[in-house]
Short mmCIF file of N, CA and C in Angstrom, two decimals:
data_model
loop_
_atom_site.label_atom_id
_atom_site.label_comp_id
_atom_site.label_asym_id
_atom_site.label_seq_id
_atom_site.Cartn_x
_atom_site.Cartn_y
_atom_site.Cartn_z
N PHE S 1 3.87 -10.60 1.21
CA PHE S 1 5.32 -11.26 0.80
C PHE S 1 5.00 -12.67 0.34
N VAL S 2 5.32 -12.69 -0.64
CA VAL S 2 5.40 -14.39 -1.54
C VAL S 2 6.84 -14.94 -1.39
N SER S 3 8.03 -14.22 -1.50
CA SER S 3 9.33 -14.80 -1.42
C SER S 3 10.45 -13.90 -1.20
N LEU S 4 11.68 -14.62 -1.57
CA LEU S 4 12.75 -14.13 -1.19
C LEU S 4 14.05 -14.72 -1.38
N ASP S 5 14.75 -14.08 -2.63
CA ASP S 5 15.88 -14.89 -2.94
C ASP S 5 16.81 -13.80 -2.98
N SER S 6 18.15 -14.25 -3.17
CA SER S 6 19.24 -13.52 -3.29
C SER S 6 20.44 -14.23 -4.01
N THR S 7 21.37 -13.23 -4.47
CA THR S 7 22.66 -13.50 -5.08
C THR S 7 23.39 -12.38 -5.05
N ASP S 8 24.94 -12.66 -4.93
CA ASP S 8 25.78 -11.58 -4.47
C ASP S 8 25.20 -10.69 -3.62
N ASN S 9 25.24 -9.29 -3.95
CA ASN S 9 24.85 -8.52 -3.20
C ASN S 9 23.27 -7.54 -3.34
N LEU S 10 22.73 -8.76 -4.22
CA LEU S 10 21.17 -8.31 -4.47
C LEU S 10 20.21 -9.03 -3.82
N ILE S 11 19.38 -8.92 -3.72
CA ILE S 11 17.99 -9.45 -2.98
C ILE S 11 16.97 -9.27 -3.60
N VAL S 12 15.91 -10.34 -4.13
CA VAL S 12 14.95 -10.24 -4.93
C VAL S 12 13.88 -10.32 -4.02
N LEU S 13 12.73 -9.50 -3.83
CA LEU S 13 11.72 -9.84 -2.74
C LEU S 13 10.18 -9.65 -3.26
N LYS S 14 9.51 -10.48 -3.56
CA LYS S 14 8.75 -10.80 -4.43
C LYS S 14 7.34 -10.76 -3.53
N THR S 15 6.33 -9.69 -3.93
CA THR S 15 5.09 -9.62 -3.12
C THR S 15 3.87 -9.99 -3.95
N LEU S 16 2.62 -9.52 -3.29
CA LEU S 16 1.32 -9.86 -4.21
C LEU S 16 1.50 -8.46 -5.02
N PRO S 17 0.82 -8.61 -6.03
CA PRO S 17 0.56 -7.39 -7.09
C PRO S 17 -0.04 -6.11 -6.68
N GLY S 18 0.73 -5.24 -6.78
CA GLY S 18 0.32 -4.08 -6.19
C GLY S 18 1.54 -3.42 -4.69
N ASN S 19 1.92 -4.38 -4.01
CA ASN S 19 2.53 -3.86 -3.11
C ASN S 19 4.07 -3.96 -2.91
N ALA S 20 4.75 -3.83 -4.01
CA ALA S 20 6.23 -3.87 -4.16
C ALA S 20 6.67 -2.22 -3.45
N ASN S 21 6.16 -1.67 -4.15
CA ASN S 21 6.10 0.02 -3.95
C ASN S 21 6.13 0.56 -2.38
N ALA S 22 5.06 -0.08 -1.81
CA ALA S 22 4.77 0.30 -0.38
C ALA S 22 5.94 -0.57 0.47
N ILE S 23 6.35 -1.81 0.07
CA ILE S 23 7.88 -2.50 0.74
C ILE S 23 8.96 -1.79 0.49
N GLY S 24 8.83 -1.05 -0.50
CA GLY S 24 10.33 -0.37 -0.82
C GLY S 24 10.26 0.83 -0.02
N VAL S 25 9.12 1.24 0.24
CA VAL S 25 8.91 2.56 0.93
C VAL S 25 9.48 2.14 2.44
N ILE S 26 9.12 1.30 3.12
CA ILE S 26 9.04 0.70 4.05
C ILE S 26 10.72 0.30 4.67
N ILE S 27 11.52 -0.68 3.41
CA ILE S 27 12.95 -0.59 3.29
C ILE S 27 13.80 0.34 3.07
N ASP S 28 13.35 1.65 2.57
CA ASP S 28 14.05 2.81 2.71
C ASP S 28 14.11 3.28 3.77
N ASN S 29 12.94 3.36 4.48
CA ASN S 29 12.65 3.77 6.04
C ASN S 29 13.23 3.23 7.15
N LEU S 30 13.57 2.07 6.83
CA LEU S 30 14.34 1.21 8.11
C LEU S 30 15.86 1.62 8.50
N GLY S 31 16.21 2.59 7.30
CA GLY S 31 17.78 3.08 7.26
C GLY S 31 18.74 2.22 7.72
N TRP S 32 18.96 0.86 7.31
CA TRP S 32 19.55 -0.16 7.39
C TRP S 32 21.05 0.28 6.56
N PRO S 33 22.43 0.15 7.33
CA PRO S 33 23.41 1.19 6.70
C PRO S 33 23.70 -0.36 5.60
N GLU S 34 23.40 -1.52 5.58
CA GLU S 34 23.75 -2.38 4.64
C GLU S 34 22.99 -2.42 3.14
N ILE S 35 22.22 -1.32 3.44
CA ILE S 35 20.93 -1.43 2.16
C ILE S 35 21.78 -0.08 1.03
N MET S 36 21.96 -0.11 -0.01
CA MET S 36 22.47 1.20 -0.80
C MET S 36 20.83 1.58 -0.99
N GLY S 37 20.02 1.00 -1.61
CA GLY S 37 18.57 1.26 -2.02
C GLY S 37 18.10 0.39 -2.67
N ASN S 38 16.78 0.54 -3.20
CA ASN S 38 16.19 -0.58 -3.72
C ASN S 38 15.01 -0.05 -5.14
N ILE S 39 14.91 -0.88 -5.79
CA ILE S 39 13.87 -0.25 -7.15
C ILE S 39 13.06 -1.67 -6.95
N SER S 40 11.80 -0.84 -6.66
CA SER S 40 10.38 -1.68 -6.62
C SER S 40 9.76 -1.34 -7.81
N GLY S 41 9.02 -2.59 -8.46
CA GLY S 41 7.91 -2.27 -9.41
C GLY S 41 6.33 -2.65 -8.65
N ASP S 42 5.48 -3.21 -9.44
CA ASP S 42 4.62 -3.75 -8.98
C ASP S 42 4.44 -4.79 -8.00
N ASP S 43 5.35 -6.11 -8.23
CA ASP S 43 4.86 -7.03 -7.29
C ASP S 43 6.74 -7.74 -6.95
N THR S 44 7.75 -6.69 -7.29
CA THR S 44 8.85 -6.93 -7.26
C THR S 44 9.90 -5.75 -6.67
N CYS S 45 10.75 -6.32 -5.73
CA CYS S 45 11.81 -5.19 -5.27
C CYS S 45 13.04 -5.86 -5.16
N LEU S 46 13.83 -5.12 -5.61
CA LEU S 46 15.21 -5.26 -6.03
C LEU S 46 16.10 -4.50 -5.12
N ILE S 47 16.60 -5.30 -4.05
CA ILE S 47 17.13 -4.41 -2.85
C ILE S 47 18.85 -4.67 -3.19
N ILE S 48 19.64 -3.68 -3.18
CA ILE S 48 20.66 -3.56 -3.16
C ILE S 48 21.65 -3.02 -2.18
N CYS S 49 22.09 -4.49 -2.12
CA CYS S 49 22.90 -4.42 -0.48
C CYS S 49 24.77 -4.21 -0.77
N ARG S 50 25.53 -3.55 -0.08
CA ARG S 50 26.89 -3.06 -0.17
C ARG S 50 27.89 -4.19 -0.43
N THR S 51 27.39 -5.37 0.12
CA THR S 51 28.42 -6.63 0.06
C THR S 51 27.27 -7.61 0.18
N LYS S 52 28.10 -8.86 -0.18
CA LYS S 52 27.45 -10.30 -0.75
C LYS S 52 26.97 -10.53 1.21
N THR S 53 28.02 -10.43 1.90
CA THR S 53 27.66 -10.54 3.31
C THR S 53 26.66 -9.88 4.00
N SER S 54 26.46 -8.73 3.28
CA SER S 54 25.45 -7.66 4.01
C SER S 54 24.03 -8.34 3.59
N ALA S 55 24.20 -8.94 2.41
CA ALA S 55 22.88 -9.39 1.82
C ALA S 55 22.27 -10.68 2.41
N LYS S 56 23.32 -11.27 2.74
CA LYS S 56 22.80 -12.53 3.82
C LYS S 56 21.96 -11.87 5.11
N GLU S 57 22.82 -10.92 5.40
CA GLU S 57 22.58 -10.09 7.11
C GLU S 57 21.04 -9.98 6.69
N VAL S 58 20.78 -9.10 5.40
CA VAL S 58 19.67 -8.55 5.49
C VAL S 58 18.49 -9.43 5.17
N SER S 59 18.84 -10.33 4.17
CA SER S 59 17.98 -11.43 4.19
C SER S 59 17.18 -12.01 5.20
N LYS S 60 18.16 -12.30 6.20
CA LYS S 60 18.13 -12.92 7.56
C LYS S 60 16.97 -12.25 8.41
N LYS S 61 17.54 -10.76 8.22
CA LYS S 61 16.59 -9.75 9.45
C LYS S 61 15.15 -9.10 8.48
N LEU S 62 14.80 -9.02 7.16
CA LEU S 62 13.74 -9.17 6.61
C LEU S 62 13.07 -10.47 6.82
N LEU S 63 13.35 -11.79 6.87
CA LEU S 63 12.49 -12.76 7.32
C LEU S 63 12.21 -13.10 8.68
N GLU S 64 13.10 -12.42 9.69
CA GLU S 64 12.84 -12.27 10.89
C GLU S 64 11.44 -11.18 11.20
N LEU S 65 11.53 -10.44 10.40
CA LEU S 65 10.57 -9.21 10.55
C LEU S 65 9.10 -10.03 10.12
N LEU S 66 9.01 -10.93 9.37
CA LEU S 66 8.16 -11.23 9.01
C LEU S 66 7.28 -12.15 10.03
#
């Protein structure tokens, strides 16, 4: 994990190179209803939430997991 930022219903989670896909799988397996899905590359996960409020809740939950 490097950083987390959000806008509207989107969260951008930055990781060290090579780790975003693994984080994306973990996020998918959490099964949180607020999350519609995510797109992960080499060092970035784009997390798509259902609402702006959901994005704030998910951001807080993710930071608590760290």
